[in-house]
Coordinates of C-alpha atoms in Angstrom, one line a residue:
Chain A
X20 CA 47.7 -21.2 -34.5
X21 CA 47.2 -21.8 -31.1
X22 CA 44.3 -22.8 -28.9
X23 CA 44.2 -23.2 -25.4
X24 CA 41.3 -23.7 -23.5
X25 CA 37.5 -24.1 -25.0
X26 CA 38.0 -22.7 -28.5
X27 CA 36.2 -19.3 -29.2
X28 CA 32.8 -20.0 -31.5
X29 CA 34.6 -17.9 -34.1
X30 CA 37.9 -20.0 -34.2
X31 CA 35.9 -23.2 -34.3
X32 CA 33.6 -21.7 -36.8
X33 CA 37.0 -21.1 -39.1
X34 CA 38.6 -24.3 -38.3
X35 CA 35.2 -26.2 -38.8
X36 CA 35.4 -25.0 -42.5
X37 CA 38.8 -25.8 -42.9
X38 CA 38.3 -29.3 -42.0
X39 CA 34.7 -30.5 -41.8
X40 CA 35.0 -31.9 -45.4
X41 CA 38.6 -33.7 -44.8
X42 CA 37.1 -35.5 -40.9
X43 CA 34.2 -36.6 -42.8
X44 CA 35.8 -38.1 -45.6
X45 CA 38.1 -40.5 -43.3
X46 CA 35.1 -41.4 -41.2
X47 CA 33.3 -42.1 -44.1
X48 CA 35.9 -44.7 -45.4
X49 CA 35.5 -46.3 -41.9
X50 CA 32.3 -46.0 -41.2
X51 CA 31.0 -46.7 -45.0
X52 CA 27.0 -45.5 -43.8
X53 CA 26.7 -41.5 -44.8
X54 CA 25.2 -41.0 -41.7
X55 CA 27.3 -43.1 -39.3
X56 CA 30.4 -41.0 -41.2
X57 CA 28.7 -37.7 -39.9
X58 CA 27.9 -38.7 -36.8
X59 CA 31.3 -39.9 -36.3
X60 CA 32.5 -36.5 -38.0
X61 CA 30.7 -34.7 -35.5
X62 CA 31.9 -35.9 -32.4
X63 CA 35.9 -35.6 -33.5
X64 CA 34.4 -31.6 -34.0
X65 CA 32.6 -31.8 -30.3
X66 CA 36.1 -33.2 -28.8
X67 CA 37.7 -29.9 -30.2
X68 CA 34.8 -27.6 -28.5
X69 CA 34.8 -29.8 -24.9
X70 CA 38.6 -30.5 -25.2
X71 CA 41.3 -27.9 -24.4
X72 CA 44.0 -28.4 -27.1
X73 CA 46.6 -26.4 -28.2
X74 CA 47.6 -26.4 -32.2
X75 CA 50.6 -25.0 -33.0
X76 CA 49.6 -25.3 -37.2
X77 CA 47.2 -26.3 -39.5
X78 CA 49.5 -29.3 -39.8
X79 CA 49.3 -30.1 -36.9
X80 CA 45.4 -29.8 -36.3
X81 CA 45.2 -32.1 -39.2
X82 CA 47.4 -34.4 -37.5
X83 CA 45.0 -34.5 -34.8
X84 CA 41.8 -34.7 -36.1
X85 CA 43.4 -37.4 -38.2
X86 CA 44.5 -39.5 -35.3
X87 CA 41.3 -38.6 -33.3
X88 CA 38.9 -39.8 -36.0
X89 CA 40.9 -42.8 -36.6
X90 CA 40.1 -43.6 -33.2
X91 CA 37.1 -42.5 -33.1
X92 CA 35.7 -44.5 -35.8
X93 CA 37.5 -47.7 -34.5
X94 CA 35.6 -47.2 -31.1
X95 CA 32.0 -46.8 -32.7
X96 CA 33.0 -49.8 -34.7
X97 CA 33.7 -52.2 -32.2
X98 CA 30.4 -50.8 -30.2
X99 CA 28.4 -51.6 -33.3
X100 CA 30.0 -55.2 -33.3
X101 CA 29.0 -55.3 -29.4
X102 CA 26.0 -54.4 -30.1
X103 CA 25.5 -57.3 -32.7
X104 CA 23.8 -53.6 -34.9
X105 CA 24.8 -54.7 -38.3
X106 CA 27.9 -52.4 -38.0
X107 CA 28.9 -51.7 -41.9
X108 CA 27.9 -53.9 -44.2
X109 CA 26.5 -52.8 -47.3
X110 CA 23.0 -53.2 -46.5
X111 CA 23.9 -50.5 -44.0
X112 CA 25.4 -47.9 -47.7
X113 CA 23.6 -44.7 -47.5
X114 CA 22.8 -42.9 -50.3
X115 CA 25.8 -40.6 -50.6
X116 CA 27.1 -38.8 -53.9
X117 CA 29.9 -41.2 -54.5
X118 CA 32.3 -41.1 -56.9
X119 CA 30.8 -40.4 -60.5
X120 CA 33.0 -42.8 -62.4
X121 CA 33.1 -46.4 -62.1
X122 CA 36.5 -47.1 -61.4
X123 CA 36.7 -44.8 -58.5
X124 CA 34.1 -46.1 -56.8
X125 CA 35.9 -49.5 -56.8
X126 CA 38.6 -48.0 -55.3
X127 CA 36.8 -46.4 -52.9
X128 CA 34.6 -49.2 -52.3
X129 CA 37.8 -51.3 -51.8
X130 CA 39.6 -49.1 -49.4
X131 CA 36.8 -48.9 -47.3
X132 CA 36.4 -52.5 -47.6
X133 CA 39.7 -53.0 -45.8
X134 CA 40.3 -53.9 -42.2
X135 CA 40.8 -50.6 -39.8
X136 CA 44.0 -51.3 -39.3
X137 CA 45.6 -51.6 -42.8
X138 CA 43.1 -48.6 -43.9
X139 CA 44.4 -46.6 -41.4
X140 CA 48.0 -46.6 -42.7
X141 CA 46.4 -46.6 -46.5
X142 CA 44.7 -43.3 -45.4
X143 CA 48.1 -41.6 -43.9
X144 CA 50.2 -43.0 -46.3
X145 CA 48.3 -42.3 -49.4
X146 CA 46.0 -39.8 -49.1
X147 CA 48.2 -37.6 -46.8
X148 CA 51.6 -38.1 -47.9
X149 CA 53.2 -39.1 -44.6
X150 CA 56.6 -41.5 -45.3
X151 CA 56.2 -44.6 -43.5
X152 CA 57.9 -43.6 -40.2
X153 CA 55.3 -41.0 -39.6
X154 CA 52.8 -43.3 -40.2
X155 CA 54.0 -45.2 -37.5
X156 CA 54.5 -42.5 -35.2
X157 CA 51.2 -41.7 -35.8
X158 CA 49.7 -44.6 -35.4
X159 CA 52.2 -45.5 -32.6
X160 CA 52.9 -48.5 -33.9
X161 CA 56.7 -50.0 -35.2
X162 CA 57.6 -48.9 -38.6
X163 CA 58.5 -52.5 -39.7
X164 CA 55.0 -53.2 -38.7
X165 CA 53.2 -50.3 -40.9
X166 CA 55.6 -51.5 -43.4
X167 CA 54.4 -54.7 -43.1
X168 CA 50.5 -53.4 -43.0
X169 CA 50.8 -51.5 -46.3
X170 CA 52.1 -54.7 -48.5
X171 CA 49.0 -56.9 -46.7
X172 CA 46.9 -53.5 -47.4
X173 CA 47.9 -53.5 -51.2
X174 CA 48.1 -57.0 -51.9
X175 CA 44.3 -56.8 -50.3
X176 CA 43.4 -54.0 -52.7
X177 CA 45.3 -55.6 -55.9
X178 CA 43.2 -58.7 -55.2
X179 CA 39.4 -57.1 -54.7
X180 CA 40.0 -54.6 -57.7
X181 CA 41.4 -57.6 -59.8
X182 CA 38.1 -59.4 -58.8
X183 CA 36.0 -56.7 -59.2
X184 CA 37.8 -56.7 -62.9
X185 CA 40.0 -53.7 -62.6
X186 CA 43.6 -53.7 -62.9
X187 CA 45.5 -52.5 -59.9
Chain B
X17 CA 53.2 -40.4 -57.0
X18 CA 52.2 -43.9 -58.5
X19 CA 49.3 -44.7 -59.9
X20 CA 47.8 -46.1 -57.3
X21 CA 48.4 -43.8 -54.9
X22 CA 46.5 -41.4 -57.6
X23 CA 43.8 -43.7 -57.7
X24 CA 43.1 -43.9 -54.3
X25 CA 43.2 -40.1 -53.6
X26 CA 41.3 -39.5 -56.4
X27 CA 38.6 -42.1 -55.2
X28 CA 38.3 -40.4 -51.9
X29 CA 38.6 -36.8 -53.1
X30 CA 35.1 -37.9 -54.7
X31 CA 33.7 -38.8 -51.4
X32 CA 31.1 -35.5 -51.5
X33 CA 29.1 -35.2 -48.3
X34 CA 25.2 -34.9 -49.2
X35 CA 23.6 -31.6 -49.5
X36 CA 23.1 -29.7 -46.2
X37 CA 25.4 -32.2 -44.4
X38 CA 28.0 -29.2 -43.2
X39 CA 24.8 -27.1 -42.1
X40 CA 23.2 -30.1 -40.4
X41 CA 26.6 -31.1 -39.1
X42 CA 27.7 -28.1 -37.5
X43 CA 24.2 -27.9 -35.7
X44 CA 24.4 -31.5 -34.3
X45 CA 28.1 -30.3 -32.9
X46 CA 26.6 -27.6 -30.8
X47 CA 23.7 -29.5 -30.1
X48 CA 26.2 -32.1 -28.9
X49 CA 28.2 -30.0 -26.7
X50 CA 25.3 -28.8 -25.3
X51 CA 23.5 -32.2 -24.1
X52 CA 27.9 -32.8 -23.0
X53 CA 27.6 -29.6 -20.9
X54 CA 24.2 -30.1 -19.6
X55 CA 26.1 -33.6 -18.9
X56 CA 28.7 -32.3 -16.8
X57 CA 26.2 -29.9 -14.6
X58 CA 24.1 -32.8 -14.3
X59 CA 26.7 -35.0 -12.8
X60 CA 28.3 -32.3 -10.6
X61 CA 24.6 -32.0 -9.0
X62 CA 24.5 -34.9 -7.5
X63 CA 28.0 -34.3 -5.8
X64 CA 26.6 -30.7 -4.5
X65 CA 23.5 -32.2 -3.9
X66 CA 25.1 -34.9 -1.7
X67 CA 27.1 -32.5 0.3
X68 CA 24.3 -30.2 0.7
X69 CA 22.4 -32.9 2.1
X70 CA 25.2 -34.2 4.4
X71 CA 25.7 -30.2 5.7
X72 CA 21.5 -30.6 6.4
X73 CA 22.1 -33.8 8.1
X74 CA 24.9 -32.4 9.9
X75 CA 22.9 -29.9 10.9
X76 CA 20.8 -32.0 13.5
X77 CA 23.0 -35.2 13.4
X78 CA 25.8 -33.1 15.1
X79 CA 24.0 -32.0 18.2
X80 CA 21.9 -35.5 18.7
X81 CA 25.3 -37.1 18.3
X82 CA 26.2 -35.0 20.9
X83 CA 23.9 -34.9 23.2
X84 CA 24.2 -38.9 23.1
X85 CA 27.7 -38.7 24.2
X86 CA 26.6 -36.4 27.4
X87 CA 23.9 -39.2 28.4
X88 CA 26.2 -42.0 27.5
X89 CA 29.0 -40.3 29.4
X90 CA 26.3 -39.2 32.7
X91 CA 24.8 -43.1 32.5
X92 CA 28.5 -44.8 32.2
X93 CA 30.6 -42.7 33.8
X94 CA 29.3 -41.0 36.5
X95 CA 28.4 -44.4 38.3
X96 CA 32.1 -45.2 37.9
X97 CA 32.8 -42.3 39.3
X98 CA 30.9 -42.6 42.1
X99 CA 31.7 -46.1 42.8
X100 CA 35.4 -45.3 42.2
X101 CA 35.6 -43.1 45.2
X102 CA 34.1 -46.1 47.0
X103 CA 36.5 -48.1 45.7
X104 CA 38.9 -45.2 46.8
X105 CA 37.7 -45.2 50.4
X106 CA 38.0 -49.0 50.8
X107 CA 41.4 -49.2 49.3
X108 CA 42.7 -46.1 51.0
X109 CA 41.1 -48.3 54.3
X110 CA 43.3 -51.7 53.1
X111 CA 46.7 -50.7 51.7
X112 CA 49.5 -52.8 50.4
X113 CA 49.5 -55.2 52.2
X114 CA 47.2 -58.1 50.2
X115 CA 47.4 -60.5 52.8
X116 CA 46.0 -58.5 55.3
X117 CA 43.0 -56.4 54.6
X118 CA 43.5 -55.1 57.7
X119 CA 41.3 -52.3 58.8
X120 CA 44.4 -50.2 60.0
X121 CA 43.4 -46.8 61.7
X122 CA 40.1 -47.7 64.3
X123 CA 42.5 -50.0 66.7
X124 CA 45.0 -48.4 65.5
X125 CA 48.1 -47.9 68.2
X126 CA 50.6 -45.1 67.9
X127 CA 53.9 -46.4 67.3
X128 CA 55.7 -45.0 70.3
X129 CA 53.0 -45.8 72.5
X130 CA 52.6 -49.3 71.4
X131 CA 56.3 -49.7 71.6
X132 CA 56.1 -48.2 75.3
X133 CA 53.3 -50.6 76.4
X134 CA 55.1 -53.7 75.9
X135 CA 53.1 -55.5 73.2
X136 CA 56.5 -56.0 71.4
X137 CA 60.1 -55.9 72.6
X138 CA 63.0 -55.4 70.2
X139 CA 66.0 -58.2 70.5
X140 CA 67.9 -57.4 72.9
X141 CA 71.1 -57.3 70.9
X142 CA 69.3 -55.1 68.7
X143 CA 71.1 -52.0 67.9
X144 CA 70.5 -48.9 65.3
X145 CA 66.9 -49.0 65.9
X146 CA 64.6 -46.3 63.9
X147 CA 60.9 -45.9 63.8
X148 CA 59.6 -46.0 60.5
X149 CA 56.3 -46.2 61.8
X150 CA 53.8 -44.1 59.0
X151 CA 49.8 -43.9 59.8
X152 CA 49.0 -47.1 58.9
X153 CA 51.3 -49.6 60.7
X154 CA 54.1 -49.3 63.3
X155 CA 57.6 -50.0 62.2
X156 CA 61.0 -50.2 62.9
X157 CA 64.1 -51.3 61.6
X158 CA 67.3 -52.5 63.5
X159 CA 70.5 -54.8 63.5
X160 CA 71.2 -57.9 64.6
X161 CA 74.5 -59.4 64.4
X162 CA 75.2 -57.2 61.2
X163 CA 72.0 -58.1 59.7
X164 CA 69.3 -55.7 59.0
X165 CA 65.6 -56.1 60.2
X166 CA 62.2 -54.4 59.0
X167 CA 59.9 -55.1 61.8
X168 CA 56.1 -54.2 61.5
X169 CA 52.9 -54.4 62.7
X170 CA 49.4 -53.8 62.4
X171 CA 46.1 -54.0 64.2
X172 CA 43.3 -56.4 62.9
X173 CA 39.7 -56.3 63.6
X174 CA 37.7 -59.0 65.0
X175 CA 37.0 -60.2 61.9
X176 CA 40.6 -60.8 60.5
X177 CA 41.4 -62.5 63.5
X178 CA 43.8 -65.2 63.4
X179 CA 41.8 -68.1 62.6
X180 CA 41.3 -66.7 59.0
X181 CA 44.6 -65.9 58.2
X182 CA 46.0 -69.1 59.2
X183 CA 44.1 -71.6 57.4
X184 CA 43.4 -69.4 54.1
X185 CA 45.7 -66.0 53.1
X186 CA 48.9 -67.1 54.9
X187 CA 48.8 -70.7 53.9
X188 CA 47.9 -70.1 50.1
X189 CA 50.7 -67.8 50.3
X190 CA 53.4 -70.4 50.9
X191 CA 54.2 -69.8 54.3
X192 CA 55.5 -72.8 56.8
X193 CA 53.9 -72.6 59.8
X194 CA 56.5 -72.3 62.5
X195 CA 54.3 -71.8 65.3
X196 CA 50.3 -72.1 65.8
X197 CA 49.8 -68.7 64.7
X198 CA 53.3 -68.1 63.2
X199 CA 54.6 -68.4 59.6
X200 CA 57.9 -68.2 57.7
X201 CA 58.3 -67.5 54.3
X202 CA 61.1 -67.6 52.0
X203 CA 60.7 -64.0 49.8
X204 CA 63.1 -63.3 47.1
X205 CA 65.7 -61.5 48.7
X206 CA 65.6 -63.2 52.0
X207 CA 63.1 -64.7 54.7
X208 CA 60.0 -63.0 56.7
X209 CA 57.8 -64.2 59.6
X210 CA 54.7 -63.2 59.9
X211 CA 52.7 -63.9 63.4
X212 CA 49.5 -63.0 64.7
X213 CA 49.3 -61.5 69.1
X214 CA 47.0 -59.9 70.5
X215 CA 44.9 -58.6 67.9
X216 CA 48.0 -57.3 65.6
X217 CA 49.6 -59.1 62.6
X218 CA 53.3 -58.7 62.8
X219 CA 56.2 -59.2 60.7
X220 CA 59.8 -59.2 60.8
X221 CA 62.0 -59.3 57.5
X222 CA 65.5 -59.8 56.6
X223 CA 67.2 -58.7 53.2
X224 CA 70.6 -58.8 53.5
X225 CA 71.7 -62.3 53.9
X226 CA 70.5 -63.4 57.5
X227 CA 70.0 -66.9 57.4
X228 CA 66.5 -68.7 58.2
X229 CA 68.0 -69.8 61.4
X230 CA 69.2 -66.4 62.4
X231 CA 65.4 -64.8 61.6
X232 CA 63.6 -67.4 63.7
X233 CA 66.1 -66.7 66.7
X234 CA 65.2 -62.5 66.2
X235 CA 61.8 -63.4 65.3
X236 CA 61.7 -65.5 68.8
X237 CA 63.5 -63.1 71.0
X238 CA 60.8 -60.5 69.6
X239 CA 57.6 -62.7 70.8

């Protein structure tokens, strides 16, 4: 598929459903607050609408948008730390329909606990499949260093699920 | 796919958004790029705004600026202008010469004339003469003993007498007085006398190699 220019409201309409769910889902584990995660959500979607891209595949949109939110949430972040707001601590935990079991809310809980940086090659590597190369494409950073990010990453994640009194 | 890995996509494919959240979402995206349009017109207005302005400005700051230049140039210039052919007239009245300022032209005696009534003789060994005589002064050149001579002379007013010549122009301008109202001065490319009779300032110049000596004597047989 290929866009150029300002997307038609009918393409966007179609590739709004086809990701809306996925771009709010990463920002969420970023941005931990429901409403922080939608906000964040909906500006990747309003840099797709003001932005002329070109996509050549679904793939490749998802590429984007993943990269793009990444970012995204990383900027609103470190404005939130600026601004001294409270940023994401749990105070801050909307009331979202989490996970129904217990142990995958701990998970989730601890992936979202992580620092940006090691969630962000978590996200790529686990939750979309991509080897560690194309993590670090990505994420234009070295592959020994992505490498190096997932063992601190799931060392991290061993250690708050073991203290939270799961088993990793 | 390792456990792990199936527990963490399995913890984040239960990440559910709350009721109405794509609805609410997908209005606060066009309500956002809205407000980003309105954004962009708003911050282009200024620009147009600014250069419709300027265009007003230039409108009347164009022909003021203008009309400024014509005063500035009719206050400036024009006095210049006036005082430059002044400055014309005078100069045109007191060529090269520095020295001189002499008022050539009013007591002014044609060459051939003068040269007929005896107020100056050439040498008598002088041979070749010319008359290079032009409006302003009489002149001649001629050879003495193989040496070239530029002799000329020029009327002064009462003013420019001798008196001032000899203790001021003449003396600041290294002469040696050879005579009460005679000088001699060594030039670059060879010696000149200058001497003041009967109400003309003459001068007599050598270029190619005459000796001081050898001027004085010309300059003497020319007295």
């Amino acid at each position: 598929m290929a866009k150029t220019a300002r997307m038609a409201d009918a393409d966007f309409e179609a590739f709004y459903e086809r990701h809306w769910k996925y771009v709010f889902r990463l920002c969420f584990t970023y941005m931990k607050s429901e409403a922080d995660a939608e906000d964040c959500a909906e500006d990747v979607f309003v840099k797709v609408l003001t932005g002329s891209f070109t996509f050549t595949n679904e793939t490749h949109e998802r590429k984007w948008l993943t990269v793009t939110a990444i970012n995204l949430c990383k900027d609103k972040l470190k404005s939130y730390t600026r601004r001294q707001v409270g940023s994401i601590d749990d105070d801050r935990m909307p009331e979202i329909a989490a996970p129904e079991e217990e142990d995958q809310s701990e998970v989730l809980d601890a992936v979202k606990s992580l620092p940006p940086k090691l969630k962000d090659v978590i996200w790529l590597y686990y939750y979309e499949d991509y080897s560690t190369d194309e993590v670090a494409a990505l994420l234009h950073r070295p592959a020994s260093t992505v490498r190096n990010q997932m063992r601190d990453a799931r060392l991290l994640l061993k250690n708050i699920l073991e203290g939270g009194g799961q088993n990793g | 796919m390792d456990e792990r890995e199936n527990r963490i996509k399995g913890a984040i494919d239960e990440i559910e958004p709350a009721d109405g959240a794509k609805e609410r979402m997908l209005a606060n995206i066009k309500r956002k790029v809205e407000d980003k349009n309105i954004q962009e017109i708003l911050a282009k207005e200024p620009q147009k705004a600014k250069i419709l302005s300027f265009n007003r400005a230039m409108k009347w700051v164009l022909p003021v600026a203008a009309c400024f230049v014509i005063v500035l140039g009719a206050v400036l210039i024009l006095p210049n202008l006036l005082s430059g052919k002044q400055a014309d007239a005078a100069e045109m009245a007191a060529p090269h010469d520095s020295y001189m300022n002499a008022d050539y032209g009013a007591d002014y005696e044609p060459a051939s004339e003068k040269s007929n009534s005896g107020a100056f003789r050439l040498p008598a060994n002088a041979s070749d003469p010319i008359e290079i005589s032009d409006s302003d002064q009489l002149g001649y050149s001629f050879t003495v003993d193989g040496y070239s001579y530029v002799f000329n002379s020029v009327s002064l007013d009462e003013s420019q007498k001798a008196a001032a010549y000899k203790t001021e122009e003449l003396e600041e301008d290294a002469g040696i007085p050879l005579e009460e109202d005679a000088w001699i001065f060594e030039r670059n490319d060879g010696y000149e006398i200058i001497w003041i009779g009967e109400g003309y300032l003459n001068s007599i110049s050598n270029t190619n190699g005459a000796d001081k000596e050898e001027v004085i004597k010309v300059f003497e047989s020319m007295r």
